[in-house]
Short mmCIF file of C-alpha atoms in Angstrom, two decimals:
data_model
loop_
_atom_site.label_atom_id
_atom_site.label_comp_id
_atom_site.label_asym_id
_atom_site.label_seq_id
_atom_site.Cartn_x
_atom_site.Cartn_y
_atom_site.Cartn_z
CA UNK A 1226 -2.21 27.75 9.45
CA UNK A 1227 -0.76 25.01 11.69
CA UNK A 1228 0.53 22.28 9.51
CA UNK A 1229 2.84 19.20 10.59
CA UNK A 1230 6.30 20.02 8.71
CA UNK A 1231 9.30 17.89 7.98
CA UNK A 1232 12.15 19.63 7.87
CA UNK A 1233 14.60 16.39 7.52
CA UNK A 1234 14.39 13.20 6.66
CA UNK A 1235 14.19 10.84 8.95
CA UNK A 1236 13.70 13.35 11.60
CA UNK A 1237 10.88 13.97 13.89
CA UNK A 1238 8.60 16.10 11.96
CA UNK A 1239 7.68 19.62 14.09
CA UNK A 1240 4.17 21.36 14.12
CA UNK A 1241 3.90 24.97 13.44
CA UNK A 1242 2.63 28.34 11.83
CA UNK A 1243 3.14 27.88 7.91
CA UNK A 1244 1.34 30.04 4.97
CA UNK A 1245 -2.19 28.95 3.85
CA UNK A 1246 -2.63 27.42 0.32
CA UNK A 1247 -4.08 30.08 -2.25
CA UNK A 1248 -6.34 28.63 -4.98
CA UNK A 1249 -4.65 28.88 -8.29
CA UNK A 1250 -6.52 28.86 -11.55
CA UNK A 1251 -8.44 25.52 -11.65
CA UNK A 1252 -7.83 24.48 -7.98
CA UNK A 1253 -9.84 24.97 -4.88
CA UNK A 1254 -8.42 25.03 -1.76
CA UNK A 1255 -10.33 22.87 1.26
CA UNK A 1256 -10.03 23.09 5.19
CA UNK A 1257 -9.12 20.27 6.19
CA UNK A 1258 -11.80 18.10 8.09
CA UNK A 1259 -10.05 14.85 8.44
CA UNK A 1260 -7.04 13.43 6.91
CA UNK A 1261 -5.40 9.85 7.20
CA UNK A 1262 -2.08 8.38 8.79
CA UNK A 1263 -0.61 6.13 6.05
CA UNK A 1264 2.42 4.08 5.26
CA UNK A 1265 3.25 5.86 1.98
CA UNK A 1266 3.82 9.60 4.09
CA UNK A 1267 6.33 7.06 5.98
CA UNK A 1268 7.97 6.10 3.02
CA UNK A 1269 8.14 10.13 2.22
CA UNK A 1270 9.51 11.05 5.62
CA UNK A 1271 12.07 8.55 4.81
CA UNK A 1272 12.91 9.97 1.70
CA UNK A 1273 11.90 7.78 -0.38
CA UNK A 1274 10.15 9.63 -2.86
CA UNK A 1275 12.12 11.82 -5.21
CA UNK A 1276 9.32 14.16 -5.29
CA UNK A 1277 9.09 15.74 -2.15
CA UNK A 1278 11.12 18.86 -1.38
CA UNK A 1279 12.29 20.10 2.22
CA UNK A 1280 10.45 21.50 4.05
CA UNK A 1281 7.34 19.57 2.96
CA UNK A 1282 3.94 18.75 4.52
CA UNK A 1283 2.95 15.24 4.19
CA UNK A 1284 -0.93 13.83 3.78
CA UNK A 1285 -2.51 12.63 1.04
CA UNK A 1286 -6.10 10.73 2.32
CA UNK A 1287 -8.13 13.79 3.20
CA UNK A 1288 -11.75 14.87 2.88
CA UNK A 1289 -12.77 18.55 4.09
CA UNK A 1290 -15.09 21.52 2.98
CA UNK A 1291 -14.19 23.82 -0.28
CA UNK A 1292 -12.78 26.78 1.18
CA UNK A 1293 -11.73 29.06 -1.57
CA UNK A 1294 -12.22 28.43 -5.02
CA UNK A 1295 -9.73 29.51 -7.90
CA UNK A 1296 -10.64 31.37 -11.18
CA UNK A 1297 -12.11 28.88 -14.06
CA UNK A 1298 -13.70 26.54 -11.42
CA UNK A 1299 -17.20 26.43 -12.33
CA UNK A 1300 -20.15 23.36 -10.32
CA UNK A 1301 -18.51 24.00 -7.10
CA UNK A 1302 -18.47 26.83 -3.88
CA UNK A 1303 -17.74 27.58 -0.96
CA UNK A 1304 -18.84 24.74 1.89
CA UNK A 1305 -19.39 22.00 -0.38
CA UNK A 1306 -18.21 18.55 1.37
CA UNK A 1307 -16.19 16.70 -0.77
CA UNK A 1308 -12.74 14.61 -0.83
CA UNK A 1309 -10.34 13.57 -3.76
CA UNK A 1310 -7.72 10.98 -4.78
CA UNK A 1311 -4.60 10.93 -3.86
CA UNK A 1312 -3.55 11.56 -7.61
CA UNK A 1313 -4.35 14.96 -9.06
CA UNK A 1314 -4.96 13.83 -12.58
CA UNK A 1315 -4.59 17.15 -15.29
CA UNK A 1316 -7.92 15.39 -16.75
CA UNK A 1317 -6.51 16.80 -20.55
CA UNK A 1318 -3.75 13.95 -21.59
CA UNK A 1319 -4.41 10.89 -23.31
CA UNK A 1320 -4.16 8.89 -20.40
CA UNK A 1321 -7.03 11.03 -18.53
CA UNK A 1322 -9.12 11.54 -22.08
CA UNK A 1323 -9.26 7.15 -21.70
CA UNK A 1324 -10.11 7.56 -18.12
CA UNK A 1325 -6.89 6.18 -16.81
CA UNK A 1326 -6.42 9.38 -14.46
CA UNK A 1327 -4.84 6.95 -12.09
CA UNK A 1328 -1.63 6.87 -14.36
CA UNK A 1329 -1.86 10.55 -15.72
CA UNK A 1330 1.78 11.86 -16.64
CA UNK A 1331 1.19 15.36 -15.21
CA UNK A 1332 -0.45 13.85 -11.72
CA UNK A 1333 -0.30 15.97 -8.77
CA UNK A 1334 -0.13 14.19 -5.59
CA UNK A 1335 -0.66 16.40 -2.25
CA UNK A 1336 1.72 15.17 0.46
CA UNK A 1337 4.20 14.27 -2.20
CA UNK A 1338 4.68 16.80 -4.98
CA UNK A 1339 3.08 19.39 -3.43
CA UNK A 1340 2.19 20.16 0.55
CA UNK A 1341 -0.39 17.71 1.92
CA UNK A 1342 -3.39 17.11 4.39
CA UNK A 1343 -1.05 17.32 7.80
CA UNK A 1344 -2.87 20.84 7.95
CA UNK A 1345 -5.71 22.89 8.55
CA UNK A 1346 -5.79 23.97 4.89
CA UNK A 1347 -4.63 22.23 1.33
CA UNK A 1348 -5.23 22.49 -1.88
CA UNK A 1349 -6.44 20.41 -4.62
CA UNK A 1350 -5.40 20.99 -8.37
CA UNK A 1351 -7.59 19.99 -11.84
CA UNK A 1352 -10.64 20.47 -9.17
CA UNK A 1353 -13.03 19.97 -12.51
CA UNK A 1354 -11.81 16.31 -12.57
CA UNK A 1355 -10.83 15.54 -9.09
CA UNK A 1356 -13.45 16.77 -6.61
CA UNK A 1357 -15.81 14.37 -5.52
CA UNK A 1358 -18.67 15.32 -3.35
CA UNK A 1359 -19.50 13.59 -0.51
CA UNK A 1360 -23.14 12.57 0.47
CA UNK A 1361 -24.47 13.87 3.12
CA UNK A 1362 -24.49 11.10 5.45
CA UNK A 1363 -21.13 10.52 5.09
CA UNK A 1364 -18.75 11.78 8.13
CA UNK A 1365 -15.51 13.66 7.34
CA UNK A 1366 -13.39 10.47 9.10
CA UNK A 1367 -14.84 7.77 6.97
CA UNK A 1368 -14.28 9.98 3.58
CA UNK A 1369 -10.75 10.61 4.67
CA UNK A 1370 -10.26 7.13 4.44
CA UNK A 1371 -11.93 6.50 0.87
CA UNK A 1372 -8.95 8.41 -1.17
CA UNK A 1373 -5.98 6.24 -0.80
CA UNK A 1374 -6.11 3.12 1.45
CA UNK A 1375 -10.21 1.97 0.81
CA UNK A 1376 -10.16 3.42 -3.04
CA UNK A 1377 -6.93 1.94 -4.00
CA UNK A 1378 -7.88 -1.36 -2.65
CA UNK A 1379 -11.23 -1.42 -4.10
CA UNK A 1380 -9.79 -0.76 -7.54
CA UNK A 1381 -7.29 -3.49 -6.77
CA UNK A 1382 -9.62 -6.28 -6.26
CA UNK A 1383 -12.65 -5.14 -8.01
CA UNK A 1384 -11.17 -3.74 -11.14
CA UNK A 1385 -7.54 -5.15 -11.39
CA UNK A 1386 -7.80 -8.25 -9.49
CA UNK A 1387 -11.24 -9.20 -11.18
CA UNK A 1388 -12.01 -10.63 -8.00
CA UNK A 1389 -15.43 -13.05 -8.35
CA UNK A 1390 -17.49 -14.79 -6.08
CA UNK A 1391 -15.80 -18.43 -4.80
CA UNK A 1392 -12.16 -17.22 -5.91
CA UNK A 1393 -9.62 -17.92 -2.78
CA UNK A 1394 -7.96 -14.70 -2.13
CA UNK A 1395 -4.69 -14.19 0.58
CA UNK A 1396 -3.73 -11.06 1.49
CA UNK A 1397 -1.08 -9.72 2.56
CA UNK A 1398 -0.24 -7.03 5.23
CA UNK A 1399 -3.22 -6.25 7.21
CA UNK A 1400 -2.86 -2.78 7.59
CA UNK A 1401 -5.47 -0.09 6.43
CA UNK A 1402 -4.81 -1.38 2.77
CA UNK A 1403 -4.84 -4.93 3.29
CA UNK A 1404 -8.10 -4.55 5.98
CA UNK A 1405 -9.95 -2.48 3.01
CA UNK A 1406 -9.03 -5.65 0.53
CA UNK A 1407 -10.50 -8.38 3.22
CA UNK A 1408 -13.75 -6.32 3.31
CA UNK A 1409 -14.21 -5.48 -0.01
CA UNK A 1410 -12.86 -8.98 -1.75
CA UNK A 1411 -15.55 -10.69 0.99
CA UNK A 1412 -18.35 -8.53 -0.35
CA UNK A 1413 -17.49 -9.51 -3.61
CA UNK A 1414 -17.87 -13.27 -2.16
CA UNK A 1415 -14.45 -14.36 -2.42
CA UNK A 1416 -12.79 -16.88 0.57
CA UNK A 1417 -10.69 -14.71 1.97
CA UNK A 1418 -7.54 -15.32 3.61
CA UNK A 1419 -5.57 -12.79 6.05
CA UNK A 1420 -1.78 -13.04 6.70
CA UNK A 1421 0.37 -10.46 9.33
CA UNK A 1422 2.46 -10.91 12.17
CA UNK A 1423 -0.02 -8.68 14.43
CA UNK A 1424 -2.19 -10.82 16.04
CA UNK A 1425 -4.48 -7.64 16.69
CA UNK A 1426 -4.92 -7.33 12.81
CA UNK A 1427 -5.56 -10.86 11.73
CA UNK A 1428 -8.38 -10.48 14.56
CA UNK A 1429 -9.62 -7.17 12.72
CA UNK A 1430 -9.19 -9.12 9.57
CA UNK A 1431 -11.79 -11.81 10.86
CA UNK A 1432 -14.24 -9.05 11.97
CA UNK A 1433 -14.33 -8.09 8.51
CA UNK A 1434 -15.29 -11.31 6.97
CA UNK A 1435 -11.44 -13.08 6.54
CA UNK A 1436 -12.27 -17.02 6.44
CA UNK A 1437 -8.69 -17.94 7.36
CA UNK A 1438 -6.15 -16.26 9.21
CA UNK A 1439 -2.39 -16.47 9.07
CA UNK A 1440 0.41 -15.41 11.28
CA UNK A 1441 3.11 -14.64 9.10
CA UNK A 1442 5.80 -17.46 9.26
CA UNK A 1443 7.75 -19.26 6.96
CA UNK A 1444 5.22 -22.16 6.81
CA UNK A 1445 2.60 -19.52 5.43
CA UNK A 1446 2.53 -20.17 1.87
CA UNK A 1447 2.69 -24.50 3.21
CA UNK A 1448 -0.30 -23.33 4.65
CA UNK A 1449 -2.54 -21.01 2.16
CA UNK A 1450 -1.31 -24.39 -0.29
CA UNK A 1451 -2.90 -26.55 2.30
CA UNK A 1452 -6.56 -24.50 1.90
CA UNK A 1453 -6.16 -25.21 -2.26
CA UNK A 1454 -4.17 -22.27 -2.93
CA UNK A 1455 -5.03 -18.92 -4.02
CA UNK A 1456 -6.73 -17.33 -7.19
CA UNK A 1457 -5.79 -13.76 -6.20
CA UNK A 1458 -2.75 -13.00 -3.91
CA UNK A 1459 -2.26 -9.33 -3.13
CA UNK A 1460 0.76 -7.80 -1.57
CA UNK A 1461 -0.69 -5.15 0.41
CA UNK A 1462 2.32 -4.58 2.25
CA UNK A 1463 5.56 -3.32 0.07
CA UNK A 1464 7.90 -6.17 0.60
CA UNK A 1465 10.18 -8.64 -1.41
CA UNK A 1466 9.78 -11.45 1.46
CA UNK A 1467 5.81 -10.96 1.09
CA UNK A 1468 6.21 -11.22 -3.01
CA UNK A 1469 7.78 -14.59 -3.39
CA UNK A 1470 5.34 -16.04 -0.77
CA UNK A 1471 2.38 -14.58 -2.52
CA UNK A 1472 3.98 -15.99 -6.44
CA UNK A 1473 4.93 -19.40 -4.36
CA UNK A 1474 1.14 -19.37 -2.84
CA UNK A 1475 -0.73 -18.56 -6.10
CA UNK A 1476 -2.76 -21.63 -8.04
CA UNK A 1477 -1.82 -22.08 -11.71
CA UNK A 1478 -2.55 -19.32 -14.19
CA UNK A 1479 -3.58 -17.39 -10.58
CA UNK A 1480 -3.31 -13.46 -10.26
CA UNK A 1481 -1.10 -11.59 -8.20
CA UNK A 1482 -1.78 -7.81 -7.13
CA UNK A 1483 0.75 -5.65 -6.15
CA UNK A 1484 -0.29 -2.09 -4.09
CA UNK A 1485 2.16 -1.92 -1.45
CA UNK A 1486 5.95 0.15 -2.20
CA UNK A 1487 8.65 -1.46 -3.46
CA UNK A 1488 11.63 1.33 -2.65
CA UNK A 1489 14.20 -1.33 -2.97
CA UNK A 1490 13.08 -3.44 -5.52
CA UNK A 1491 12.19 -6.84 -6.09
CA UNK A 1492 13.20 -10.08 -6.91
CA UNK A 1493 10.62 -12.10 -9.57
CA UNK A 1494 10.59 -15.93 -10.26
CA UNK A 1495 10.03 -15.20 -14.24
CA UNK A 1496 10.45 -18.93 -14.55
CA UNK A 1497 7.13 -19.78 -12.38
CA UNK A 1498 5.02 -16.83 -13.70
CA UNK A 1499 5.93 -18.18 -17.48
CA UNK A 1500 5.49 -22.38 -16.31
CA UNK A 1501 2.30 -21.51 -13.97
CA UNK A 1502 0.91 -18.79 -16.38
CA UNK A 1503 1.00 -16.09 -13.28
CA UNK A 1504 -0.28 -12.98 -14.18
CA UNK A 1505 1.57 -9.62 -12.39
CA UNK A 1506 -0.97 -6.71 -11.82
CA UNK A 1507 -0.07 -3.31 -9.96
CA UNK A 1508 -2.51 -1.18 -8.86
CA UNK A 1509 -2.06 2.52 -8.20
CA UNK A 1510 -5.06 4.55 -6.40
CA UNK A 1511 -8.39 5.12 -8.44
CA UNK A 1512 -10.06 8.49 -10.47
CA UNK A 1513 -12.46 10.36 -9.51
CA UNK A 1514 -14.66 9.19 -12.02
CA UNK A 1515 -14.92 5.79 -10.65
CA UNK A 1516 -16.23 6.29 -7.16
CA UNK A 1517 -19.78 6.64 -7.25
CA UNK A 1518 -19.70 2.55 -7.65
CA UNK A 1519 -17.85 2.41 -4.35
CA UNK A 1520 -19.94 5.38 -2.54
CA UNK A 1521 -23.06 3.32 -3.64
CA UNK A 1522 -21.98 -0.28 -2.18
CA UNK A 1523 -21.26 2.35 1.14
CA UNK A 1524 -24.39 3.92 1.04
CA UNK A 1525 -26.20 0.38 0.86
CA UNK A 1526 -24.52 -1.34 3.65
CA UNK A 1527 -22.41 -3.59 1.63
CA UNK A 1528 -18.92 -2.14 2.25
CA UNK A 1529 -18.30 -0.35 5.66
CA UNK A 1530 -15.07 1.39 5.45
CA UNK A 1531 -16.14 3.10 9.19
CA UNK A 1532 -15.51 0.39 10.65
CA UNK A 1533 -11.52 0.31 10.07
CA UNK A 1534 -10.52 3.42 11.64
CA UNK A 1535 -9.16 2.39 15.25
CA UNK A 1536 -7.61 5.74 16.31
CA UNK A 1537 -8.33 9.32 16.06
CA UNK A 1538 -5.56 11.84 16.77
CA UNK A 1539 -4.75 15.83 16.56
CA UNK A 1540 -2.17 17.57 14.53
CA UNK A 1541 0.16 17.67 17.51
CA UNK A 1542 -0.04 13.62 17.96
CA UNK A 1543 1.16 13.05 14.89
CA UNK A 1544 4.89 13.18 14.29
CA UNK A 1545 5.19 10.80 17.06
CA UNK A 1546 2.51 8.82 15.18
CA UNK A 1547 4.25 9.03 12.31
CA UNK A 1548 7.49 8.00 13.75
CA UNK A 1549 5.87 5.11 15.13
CA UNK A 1550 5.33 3.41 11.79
CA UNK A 1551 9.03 2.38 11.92
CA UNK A 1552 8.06 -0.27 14.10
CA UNK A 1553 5.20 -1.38 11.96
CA UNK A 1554 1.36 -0.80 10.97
CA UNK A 1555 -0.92 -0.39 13.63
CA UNK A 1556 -4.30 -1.93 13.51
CA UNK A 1557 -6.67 -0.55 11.32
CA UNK A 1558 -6.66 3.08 10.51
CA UNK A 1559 -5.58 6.16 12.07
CA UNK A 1560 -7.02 9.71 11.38
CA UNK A 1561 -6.01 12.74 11.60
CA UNK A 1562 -8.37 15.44 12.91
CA UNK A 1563 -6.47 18.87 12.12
#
């Protein structure tokens, strides 16, 4: 199969011949339909993730069609449409027997771990508790999106953030993560404010229902105190610049949310978060399990994650697309059709 393959870090990936996936006991293995561009297979082809091992694949926001399945798989075949989170949850520890498969200790994460979606084929471990099937109206583009960047913020304002109508909530970095948290904190009915340094994003961010938009300066937390303040700050970025502005912009006893990477640490204020009552919440993807919510508020109209992808590209597109991230987020979302 044709698969995008870095060989060092750093390094401009290549694309070439590679062995297919075979479905081990449990797994299935999926042809890749569409698969997403995101800042965290930067981060890998950096090197900073002590996971991956040269020569790797990266991609981890796919959505395809099942096929091969592997021995003890039983409720799916051949064909089905479906996609998965980015973490492969065992679905047998304690952590997964609670429903937490988000933190699950023996997580499998493609693009990471194992080889990822920069292919035409990859497979998916613990299929019994990490397929999800797609409806039918869905397209292949808009469910490649769902498994990191939309899921992981919906989980992060919905279910972490406790985001309710009339809250104020900033966020922070408006790429595909931080545009998936201005649509779905609006649905919710929150007054939502956007802050990046590209213009073109903060004008995405209004299209998607941001009240107030930002351009990232160092008068931006002056002026998110100047609109009251915020309930919910969420750091949708990765950056230790971005998380004292978001502590600094937060009313008292307010919530912050942290989804973006922190490779090299942060600094914390412990003195504010103790005198303001701050609360510090991280947020990492969301099971299986819990999508049907999120595929329901799609299916009615409420949230339209189709409506953030701004770029489609092929296999051979993206190393230079990948490189590019150095540089910064583009708008919106890019995918990846293999």
């Amino acid at each position: 199969m044709r698969a995008v393959v870095v060989e060092e870090y750093g390094v401009l990936p290549v694309v070439r011949d590679v062995p297919p996936p075979e479905p081990a006991d449990g797994a299935v293995v999926l042809k890749v339909e569409a698969t997403g561009l995101c800042r965290s297979d930067w981060h890998g082809w950096m090197g900073h993730d002590s996971d991956i091992v040269l020569p790797h694949v990266p991609g981890h926001e796919l959505a395809g069609t099942i096929a091969a399945v592997g021995a003890g798989v039983s409720g799916w075949a051949v064909g089905d449409r479906v996609t998965t989170p980015f973490i492969c949850a065992c679905g047998e520890c304690e952590q997964c027997r609670e429903g937490n498969q988000q933190v699950c200790p023996n997580q499998l994460q493609p693009g990471f771990n194992y080889w990822g979606s920069f292919a035409e084929y990859v497979a998916v471990p613990y299929a019994a508790v990490n397929l999800v099937r797609l409806p039918d109206d869905m397209d292949f583009a808009t469910a490649a999106g769902l498994g990191c960047r939309f899921a992981t913020s919906f989980r992060a304002v919905h279910q972490v953030g406790r985001v309710v109508a009339g809250e104020r909530v900033a966020v922070f970095g408006c790429g595909g993560v931080g545009l998936s948290a201005v649509m779905i904190a609006t649905a919710l009915g929150a007054e939502v404010i956007a802050i990046d340094t590209n213009s073109e994003a903060l004008t995405l961010a209004r299209e998607y229902g941001a009240v107030h938009t930002i351009h990232a300066s160092a008068d931006t937390v002056a002026q998110i105190r100047d609109l009251g303040g915020a309930h919910v700050t969420i750091d949708a970025l990765g950056s230790n610049d971005v998380v004292q502005q978001a502590l600094q912009a937060l009313r008292p006893r307010g919530r912050h949310v942290q989804i973006g990477l922190l490779p090299s640490g942060v600094n914390l204020d412990v003195g504010r978060l103790i005198g303001q009552e701050l609360t510090w919440l991280g947020s990492h993807g969301m099971p299986a399990h819990a999508y049907p919510e999120m595929l329901a508020l799609v299916a009615a109209g409420n949230l339209n994650p189709q409506h953030l992808i701004t770029r489609t590209i092929t296999l051979e597109e993206t190393p230079a697309a990948l490189a590019a991230l150095t540089n910064g987020t583009p708008a919106g979302v890019t995918v990846i059709t293999p």
